[in-house]
Coordinates of C-alpha atoms in Angstrom, one line a residue:
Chain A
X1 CA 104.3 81.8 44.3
X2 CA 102.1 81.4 47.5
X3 CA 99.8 78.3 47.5
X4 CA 97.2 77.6 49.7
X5 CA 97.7 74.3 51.8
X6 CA 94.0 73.6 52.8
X7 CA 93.8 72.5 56.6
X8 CA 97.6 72.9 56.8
X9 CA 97.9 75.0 60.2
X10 CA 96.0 71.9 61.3
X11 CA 98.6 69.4 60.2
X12 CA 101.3 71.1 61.4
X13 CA 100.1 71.6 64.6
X14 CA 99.1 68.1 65.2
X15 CA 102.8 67.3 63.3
X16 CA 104.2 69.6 65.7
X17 CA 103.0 68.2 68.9
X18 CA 103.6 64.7 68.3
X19 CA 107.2 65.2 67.6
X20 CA 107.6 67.4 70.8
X21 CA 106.2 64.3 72.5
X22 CA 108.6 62.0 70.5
X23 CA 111.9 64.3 70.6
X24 CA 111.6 66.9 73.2
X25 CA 110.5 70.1 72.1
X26 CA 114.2 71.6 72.3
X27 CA 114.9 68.8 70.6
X28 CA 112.5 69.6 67.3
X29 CA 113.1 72.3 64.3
X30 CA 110.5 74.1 62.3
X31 CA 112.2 71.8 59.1
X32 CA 111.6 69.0 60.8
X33 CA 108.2 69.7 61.9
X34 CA 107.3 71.1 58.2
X35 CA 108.9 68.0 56.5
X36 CA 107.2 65.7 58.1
X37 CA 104.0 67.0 56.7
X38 CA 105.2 67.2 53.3
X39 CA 105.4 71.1 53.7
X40 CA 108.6 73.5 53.8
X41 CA 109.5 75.3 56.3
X42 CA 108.6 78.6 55.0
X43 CA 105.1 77.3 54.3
X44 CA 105.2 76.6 58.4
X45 CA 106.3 80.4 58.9
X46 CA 103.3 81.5 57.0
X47 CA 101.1 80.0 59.7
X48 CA 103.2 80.2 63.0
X49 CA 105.2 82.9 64.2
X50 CA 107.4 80.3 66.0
X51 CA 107.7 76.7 66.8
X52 CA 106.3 78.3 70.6
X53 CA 103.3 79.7 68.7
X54 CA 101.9 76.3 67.8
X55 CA 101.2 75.4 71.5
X56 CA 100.1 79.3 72.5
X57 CA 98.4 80.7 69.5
X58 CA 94.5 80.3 70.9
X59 CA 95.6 82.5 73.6
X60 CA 93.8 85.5 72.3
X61 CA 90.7 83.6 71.3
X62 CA 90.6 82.4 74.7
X63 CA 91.1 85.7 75.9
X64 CA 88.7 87.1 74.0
X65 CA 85.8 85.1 74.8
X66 CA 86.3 85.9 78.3
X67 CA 85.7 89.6 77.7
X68 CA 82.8 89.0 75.2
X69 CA 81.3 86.5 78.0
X70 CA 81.6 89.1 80.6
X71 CA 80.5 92.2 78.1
X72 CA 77.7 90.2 76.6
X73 CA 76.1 88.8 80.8
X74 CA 73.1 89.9 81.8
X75 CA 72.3 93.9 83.2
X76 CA 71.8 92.6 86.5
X77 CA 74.8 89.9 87.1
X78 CA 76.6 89.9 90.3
X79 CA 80.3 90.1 89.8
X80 CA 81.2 86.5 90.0
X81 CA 77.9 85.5 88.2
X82 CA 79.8 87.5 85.5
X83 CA 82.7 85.1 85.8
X84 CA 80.4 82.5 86.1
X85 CA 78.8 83.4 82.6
X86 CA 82.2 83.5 81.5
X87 CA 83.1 80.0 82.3
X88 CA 80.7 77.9 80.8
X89 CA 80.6 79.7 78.0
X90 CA 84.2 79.5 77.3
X91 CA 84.2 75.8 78.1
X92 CA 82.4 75.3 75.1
X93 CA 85.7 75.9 73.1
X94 CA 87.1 72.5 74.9
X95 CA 84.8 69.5 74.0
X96 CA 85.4 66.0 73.9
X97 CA 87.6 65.9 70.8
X98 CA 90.2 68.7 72.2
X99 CA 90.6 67.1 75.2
X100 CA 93.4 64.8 73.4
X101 CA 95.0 67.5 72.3
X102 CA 95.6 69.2 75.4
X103 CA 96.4 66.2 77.4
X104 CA 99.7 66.1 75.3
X105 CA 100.3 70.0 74.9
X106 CA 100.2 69.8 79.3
X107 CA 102.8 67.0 79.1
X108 CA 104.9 69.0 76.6
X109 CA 104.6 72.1 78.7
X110 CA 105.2 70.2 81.9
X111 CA 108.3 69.1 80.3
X112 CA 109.6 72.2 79.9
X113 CA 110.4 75.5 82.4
X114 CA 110.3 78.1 80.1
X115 CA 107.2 76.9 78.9
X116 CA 105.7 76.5 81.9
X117 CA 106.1 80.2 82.7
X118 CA 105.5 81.1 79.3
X119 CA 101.7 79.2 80.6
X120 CA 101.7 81.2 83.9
X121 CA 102.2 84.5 82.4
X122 CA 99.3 83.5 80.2
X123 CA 97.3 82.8 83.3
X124 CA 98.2 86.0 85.2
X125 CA 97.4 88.1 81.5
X126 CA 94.0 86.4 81.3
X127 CA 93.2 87.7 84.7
X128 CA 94.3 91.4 84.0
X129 CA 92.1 90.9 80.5
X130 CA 89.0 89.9 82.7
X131 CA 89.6 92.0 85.6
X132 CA 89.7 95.1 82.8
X133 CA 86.2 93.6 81.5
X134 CA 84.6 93.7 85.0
X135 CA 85.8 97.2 85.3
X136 CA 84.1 98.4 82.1
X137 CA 81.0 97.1 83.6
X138 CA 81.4 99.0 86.7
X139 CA 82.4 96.7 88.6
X140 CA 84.9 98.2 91.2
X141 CA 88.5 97.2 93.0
X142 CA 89.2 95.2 94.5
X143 CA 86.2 93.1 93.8
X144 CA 87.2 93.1 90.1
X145 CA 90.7 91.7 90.7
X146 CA 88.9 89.3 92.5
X147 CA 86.2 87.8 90.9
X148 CA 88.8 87.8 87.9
X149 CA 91.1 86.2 89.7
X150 CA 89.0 83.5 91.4
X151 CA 87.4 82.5 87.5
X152 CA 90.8 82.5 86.2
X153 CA 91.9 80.1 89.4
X154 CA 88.5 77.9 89.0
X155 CA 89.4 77.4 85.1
X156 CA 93.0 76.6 85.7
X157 CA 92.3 74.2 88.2
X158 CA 89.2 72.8 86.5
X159 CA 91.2 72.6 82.9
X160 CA 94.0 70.4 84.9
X161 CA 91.1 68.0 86.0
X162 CA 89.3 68.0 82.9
X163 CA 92.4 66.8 81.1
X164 CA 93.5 64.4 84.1
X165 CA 93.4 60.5 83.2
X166 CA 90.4 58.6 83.3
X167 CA 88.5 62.0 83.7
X168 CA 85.0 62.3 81.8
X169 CA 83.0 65.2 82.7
X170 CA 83.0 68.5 80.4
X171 CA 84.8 71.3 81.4
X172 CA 81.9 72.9 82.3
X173 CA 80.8 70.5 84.8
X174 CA 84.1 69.9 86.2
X175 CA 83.6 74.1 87.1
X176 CA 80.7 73.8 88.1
X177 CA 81.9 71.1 90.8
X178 CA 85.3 73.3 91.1
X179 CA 83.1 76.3 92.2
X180 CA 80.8 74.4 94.5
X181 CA 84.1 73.8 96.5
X182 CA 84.9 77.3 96.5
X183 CA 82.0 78.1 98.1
X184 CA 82.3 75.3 100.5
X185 CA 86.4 76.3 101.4
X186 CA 84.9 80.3 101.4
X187 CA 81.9 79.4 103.9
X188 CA 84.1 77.5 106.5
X189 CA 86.4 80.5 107.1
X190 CA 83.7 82.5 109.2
X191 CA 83.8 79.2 111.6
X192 CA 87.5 79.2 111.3
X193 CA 88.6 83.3 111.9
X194 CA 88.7 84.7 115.1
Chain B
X1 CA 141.6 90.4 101.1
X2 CA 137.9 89.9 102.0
X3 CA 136.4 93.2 103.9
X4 CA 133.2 92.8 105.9
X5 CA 131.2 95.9 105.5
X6 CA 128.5 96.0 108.2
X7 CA 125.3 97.1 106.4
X8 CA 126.7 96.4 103.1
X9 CA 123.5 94.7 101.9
X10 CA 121.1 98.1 103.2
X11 CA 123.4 100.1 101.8
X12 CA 123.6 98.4 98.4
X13 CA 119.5 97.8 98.0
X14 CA 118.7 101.5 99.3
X15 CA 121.5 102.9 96.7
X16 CA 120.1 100.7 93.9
X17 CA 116.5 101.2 93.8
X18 CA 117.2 104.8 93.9
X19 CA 119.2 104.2 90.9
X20 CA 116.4 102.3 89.3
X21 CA 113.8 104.9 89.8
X22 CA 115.9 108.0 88.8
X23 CA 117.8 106.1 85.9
X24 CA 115.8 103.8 85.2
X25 CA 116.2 99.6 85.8
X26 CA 118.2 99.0 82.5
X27 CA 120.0 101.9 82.3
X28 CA 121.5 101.3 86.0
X29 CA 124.8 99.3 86.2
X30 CA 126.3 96.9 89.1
X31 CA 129.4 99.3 89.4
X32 CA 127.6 102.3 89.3
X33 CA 125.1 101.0 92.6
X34 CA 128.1 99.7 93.9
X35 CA 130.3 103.3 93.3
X36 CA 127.3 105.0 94.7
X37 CA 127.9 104.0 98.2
X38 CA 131.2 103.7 97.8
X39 CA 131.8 99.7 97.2
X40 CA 133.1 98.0 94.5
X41 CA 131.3 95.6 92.0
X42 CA 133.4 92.5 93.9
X43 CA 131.5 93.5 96.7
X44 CA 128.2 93.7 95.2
X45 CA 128.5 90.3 94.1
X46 CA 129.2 89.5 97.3
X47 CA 125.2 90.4 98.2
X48 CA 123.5 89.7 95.1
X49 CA 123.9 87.6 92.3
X50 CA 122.8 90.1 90.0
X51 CA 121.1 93.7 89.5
X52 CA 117.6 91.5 89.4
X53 CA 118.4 89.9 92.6
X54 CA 118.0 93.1 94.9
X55 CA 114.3 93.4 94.0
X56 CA 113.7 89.9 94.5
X57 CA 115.8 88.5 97.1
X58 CA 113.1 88.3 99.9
X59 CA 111.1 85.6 97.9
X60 CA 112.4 83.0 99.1
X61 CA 112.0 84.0 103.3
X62 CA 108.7 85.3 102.0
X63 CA 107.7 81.9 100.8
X64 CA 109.2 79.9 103.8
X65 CA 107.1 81.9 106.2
X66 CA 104.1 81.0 104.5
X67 CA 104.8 77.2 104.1
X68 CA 106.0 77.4 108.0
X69 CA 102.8 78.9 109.0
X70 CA 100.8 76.6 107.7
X71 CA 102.6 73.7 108.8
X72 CA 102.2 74.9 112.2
X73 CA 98.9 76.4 112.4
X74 CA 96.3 74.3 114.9
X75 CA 95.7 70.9 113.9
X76 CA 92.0 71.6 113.5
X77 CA 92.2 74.5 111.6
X78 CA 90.0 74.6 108.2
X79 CA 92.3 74.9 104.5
X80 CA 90.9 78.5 104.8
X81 CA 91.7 78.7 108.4
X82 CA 95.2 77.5 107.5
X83 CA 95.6 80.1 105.0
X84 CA 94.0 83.1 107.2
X85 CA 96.9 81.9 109.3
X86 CA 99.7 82.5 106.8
X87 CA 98.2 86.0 105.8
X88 CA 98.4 87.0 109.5
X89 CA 101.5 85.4 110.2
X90 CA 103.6 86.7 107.2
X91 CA 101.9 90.3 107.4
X92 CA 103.8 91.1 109.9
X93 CA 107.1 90.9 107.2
X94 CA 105.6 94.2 105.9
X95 CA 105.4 96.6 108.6
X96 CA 105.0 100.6 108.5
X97 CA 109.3 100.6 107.7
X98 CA 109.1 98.9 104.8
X99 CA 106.4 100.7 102.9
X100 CA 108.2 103.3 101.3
X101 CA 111.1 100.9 99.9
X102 CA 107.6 98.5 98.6
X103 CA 106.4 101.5 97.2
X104 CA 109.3 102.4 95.1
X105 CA 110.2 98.3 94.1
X106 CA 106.6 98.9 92.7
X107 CA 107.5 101.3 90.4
X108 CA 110.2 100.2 89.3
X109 CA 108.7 96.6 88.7
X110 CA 105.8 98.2 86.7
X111 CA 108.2 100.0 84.4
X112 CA 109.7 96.7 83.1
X113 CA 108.1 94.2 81.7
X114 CA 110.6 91.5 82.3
X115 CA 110.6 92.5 85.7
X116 CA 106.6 92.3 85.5
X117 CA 106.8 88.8 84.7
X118 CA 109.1 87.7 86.8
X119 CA 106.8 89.2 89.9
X120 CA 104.1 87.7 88.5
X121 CA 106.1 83.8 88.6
X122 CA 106.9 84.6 92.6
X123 CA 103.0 84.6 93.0
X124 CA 102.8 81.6 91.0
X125 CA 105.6 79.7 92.4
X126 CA 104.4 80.6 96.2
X127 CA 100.5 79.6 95.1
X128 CA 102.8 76.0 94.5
X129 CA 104.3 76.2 97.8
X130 CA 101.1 76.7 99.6
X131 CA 99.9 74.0 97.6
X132 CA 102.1 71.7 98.9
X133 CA 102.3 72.7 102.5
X134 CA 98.5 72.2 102.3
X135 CA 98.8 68.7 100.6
X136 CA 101.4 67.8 103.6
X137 CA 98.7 68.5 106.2
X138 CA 96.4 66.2 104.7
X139 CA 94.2 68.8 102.8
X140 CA 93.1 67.5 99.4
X141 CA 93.0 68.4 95.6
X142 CA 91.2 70.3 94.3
X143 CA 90.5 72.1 97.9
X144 CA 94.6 72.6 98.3
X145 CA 95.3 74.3 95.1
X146 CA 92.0 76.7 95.4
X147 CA 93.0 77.6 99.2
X148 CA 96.7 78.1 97.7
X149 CA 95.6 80.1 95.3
X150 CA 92.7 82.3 96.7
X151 CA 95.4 82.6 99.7
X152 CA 97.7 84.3 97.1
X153 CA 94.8 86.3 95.2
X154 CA 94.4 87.5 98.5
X155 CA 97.8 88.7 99.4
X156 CA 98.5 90.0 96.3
X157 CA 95.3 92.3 95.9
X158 CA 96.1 93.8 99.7
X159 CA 99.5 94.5 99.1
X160 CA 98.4 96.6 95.9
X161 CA 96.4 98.3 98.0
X162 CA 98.9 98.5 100.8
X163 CA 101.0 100.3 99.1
X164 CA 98.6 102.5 97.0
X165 CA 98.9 106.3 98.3
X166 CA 97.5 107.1 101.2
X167 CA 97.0 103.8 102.2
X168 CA 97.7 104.0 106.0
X169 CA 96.1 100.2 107.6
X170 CA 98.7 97.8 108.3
X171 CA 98.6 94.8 105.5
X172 CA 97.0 92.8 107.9
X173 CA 93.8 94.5 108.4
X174 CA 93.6 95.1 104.5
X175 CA 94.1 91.6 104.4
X176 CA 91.3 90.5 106.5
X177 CA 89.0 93.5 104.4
X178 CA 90.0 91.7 101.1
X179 CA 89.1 88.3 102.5
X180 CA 85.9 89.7 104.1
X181 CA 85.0 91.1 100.2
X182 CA 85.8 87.5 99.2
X183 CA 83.3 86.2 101.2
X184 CA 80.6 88.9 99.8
X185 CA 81.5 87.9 96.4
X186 CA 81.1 84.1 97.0
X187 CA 78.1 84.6 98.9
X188 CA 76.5 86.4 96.3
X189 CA 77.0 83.6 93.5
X190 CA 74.4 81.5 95.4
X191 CA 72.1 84.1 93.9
X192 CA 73.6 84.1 90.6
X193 CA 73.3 80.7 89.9
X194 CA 70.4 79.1 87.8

């Protein structure tokens, strides 16, 4: 018989986490993670694909919000006022009370090779996912590789300052400050080249 | 007894990626590269540590000369500058000769998905690399991990077009296009803005 556990993908992921923190996440099982929650470990299954999953599983939403940002911009954006769109609408998905949350998934990541690539591959497929939305709105190579590219750069390296310690600001102003450099490294290069 | 072959290495990553591309990667076996030239699997090993290791085996010298450039480039140089440097510098790995054989690792590459990924952690691990040659010259965060990246963004979108057909400017000048496109696409956010 299949019951429903209400908020229990929500336990188990906070379960999960804190016991990767605690034991290395080699270290953990699904049991373990499952027991300590009171649940079994086939009730775990029915929510995660894999004890991986729990840290990766708002990849798509992620993902998707990109596109929809980018579909959804104004007629007459420019290509990185696309991206631009894109980020501070996305940020919204990160307030204040996620921001816990991800400190510790970074340090369980950082812990961990294989799921540090597993996070770069993420990366790199959120890029080819934006770049693809750029195209659909005409926007053409190589500009759409990158503008995608350079969003996908300014969130990564915005995300790892949001989630830095003693850090304050949203996401989205830590971008917006993030982009401002851009422009600031992109405009000293016509001093700079021969 | 321990032969020396003199262009054992050539031999063995010309014989294999033809292999790959008419076979296909998976389906291609160290002794079968290795009988194809007439070499035996001991000697294989002998050049590569695996099948994997042909197509990848320049990453290392690839990311040396970039960290090398930098650290040498003109003490008043701009992060941008600094990375304009390492483009030019390291362009010069890629010349007319190599085309062809970066044409073909391409393709097979594309046909693989682990293969996919594991291009797609070079570019990762050299954006780190830059990173830290960039730290090591006094150039700050967040500045040295957006010139690392945008340096590899930059790279990586002229050498897809480098080796696209009919491509015929050296990777170099489609470097300094790409980067000149940058600039237009930064410039242009100004606008964007609100």
């Amino acid at each position: 018989m299949v019951r429903w556990e209400p908020g229990a993908t929500d336990r188990l992921r906070v379960a999960a986490l804190d016991l990767y923190l605690q034991r290395g996440y080699e270290q953990t099982t699904v049991g373990e993670i499952a027991k300590s929650v009171g649940l079994t470990e086939r009730t775990f299954f029915r929510h995660f694909a894999d004890k991986r999953e729990v840290l990766f599983d708002g990849e798509e939403q992620l993902q998707q919000a990109f596109v929809d940002a980018v579909a959804a911009a104004p007629p007459d954006s420019t290509p990185l006022g696309l991206i631009a769109t894109a980020l501070t609408e996305t940020a919204e998905y990160f307030g204040k009370d996620r921001r816990t949350w991800s400190r510790k998934r970074h340090q369980v990541i950082s812990a961990n090779q294989p799921l540090k690539e597993r996070e770069l591959l993420k990366m790199a497929s959120l890029a080819t996912a934006v770049a693809d939305a750029l195209r659909r709105r005409g926007v053409a190579d190589p500009t759409a590789a990158l503008a995608a590219q350079t969003g996908v750069t300014v969130f990564a390296v915005a995300f790892e300052q949001w989630i830095a310690d003693g850090e304050t600001r949203s996401l989205a102003a830590v971008e917006r400050d993030i982009l401002r450099e851009f422009r600031i490294l992109i405009d000293a290069l016509e001093t700079a080249e021969p």
